[in-house]
Coordinates of C-alpha atoms in Angstrom, one line a residue:
M930 CA 25.2 -6.9 5.0
S931 CA 22.6 -8.6 2.5
V932 CA 20.8 -9.9 5.8
Y933 CA 20.1 -6.4 7.0
L934 CA 19.1 -4.9 3.7
L935 CA 16.7 -7.8 3.6
I936 CA 15.3 -6.7 7.3
A937 CA 15.1 -3.3 6.1
T938 CA 13.5 -3.9 2.7
L939 CA 10.8 -6.5 4.9
A940 CA 10.1 -3.3 7.5
I941 CA 9.6 -0.7 4.9
T942 CA 7.4 -3.0 2.9
M943 CA 5.2 -4.1 6.2
T944 CA 5.1 -0.2 6.9
L945 CA 3.8 0.5 3.4
I946 CA 1.2 -2.1 3.6
L947 CA 0.0 -1.0 7.2
G948 CA -0.5 2.5 5.9
V949 CA -2.3 1.6 2.7
T950 CA -4.3 -0.5 4.8
V951 CA -5.3 2.6 7.2
V952 CA -5.7 4.5 4.3
A953 CA -8.1 2.0 2.7
V954 CA -10.2 1.8 5.8
V955 CA -10.6 5.6 6.4
A956 CA -11.4 6.0 2.6
V957 CA -14.1 3.2 2.9
R958 CA -15.4 4.4 6.0
S959 CA -15.9 8.2 4.9
A960 CA -17.0 7.2 1.1
V961 CA -20.2 6.5 -0.1
P962 CA -20.8 3.0 -1.5
E963 CA -20.9 3.9 -4.7
S964 CA -17.1 5.3 -5.3
I965 CA -15.8 2.3 -3.1
P966 CA -14.9 0.5 -6.7
A967 CA -13.0 3.9 -7.8
V968 CA -11.0 3.7 -4.0
L969 CA -10.0 0.2 -4.9
R970 CA -8.7 1.1 -7.9
A971 CA -6.7 3.7 -6.8
L972 CA -5.2 1.9 -4.0
A973 CA -4.4 -0.8 -6.5
A974 CA -2.5 1.8 -8.8
L975 CA -0.4 2.7 -5.3
V976 CA 0.2 -0.6 -4.8
S977 CA 1.5 -1.6 -7.8
A978 CA 3.4 1.7 -8.2
V979 CA 5.2 1.2 -4.9
L980 CA 5.9 -2.5 -6.0
R981 CA 7.3 -1.6 -9.2
R982 CA 9.8 1.2 -7.2
Q983 CA 10.8 -1.3 -5.0
R984 CA 11.8 -4.0 -7.8
K985 CA 13.8 -1.4 -9.6

């Protein structure tokens, strides 16, 4: 049972990482260079929020 839970958690984590990466690429491509730090900060906040939710 715990093996399935671990696999499911890994699959969800990989999907989230992939989705965040795609969003980051699209955002950086469509953004002007000055706003890239803001995009990276927003992504960092999103990733930390997801990790905090998974740890609970």
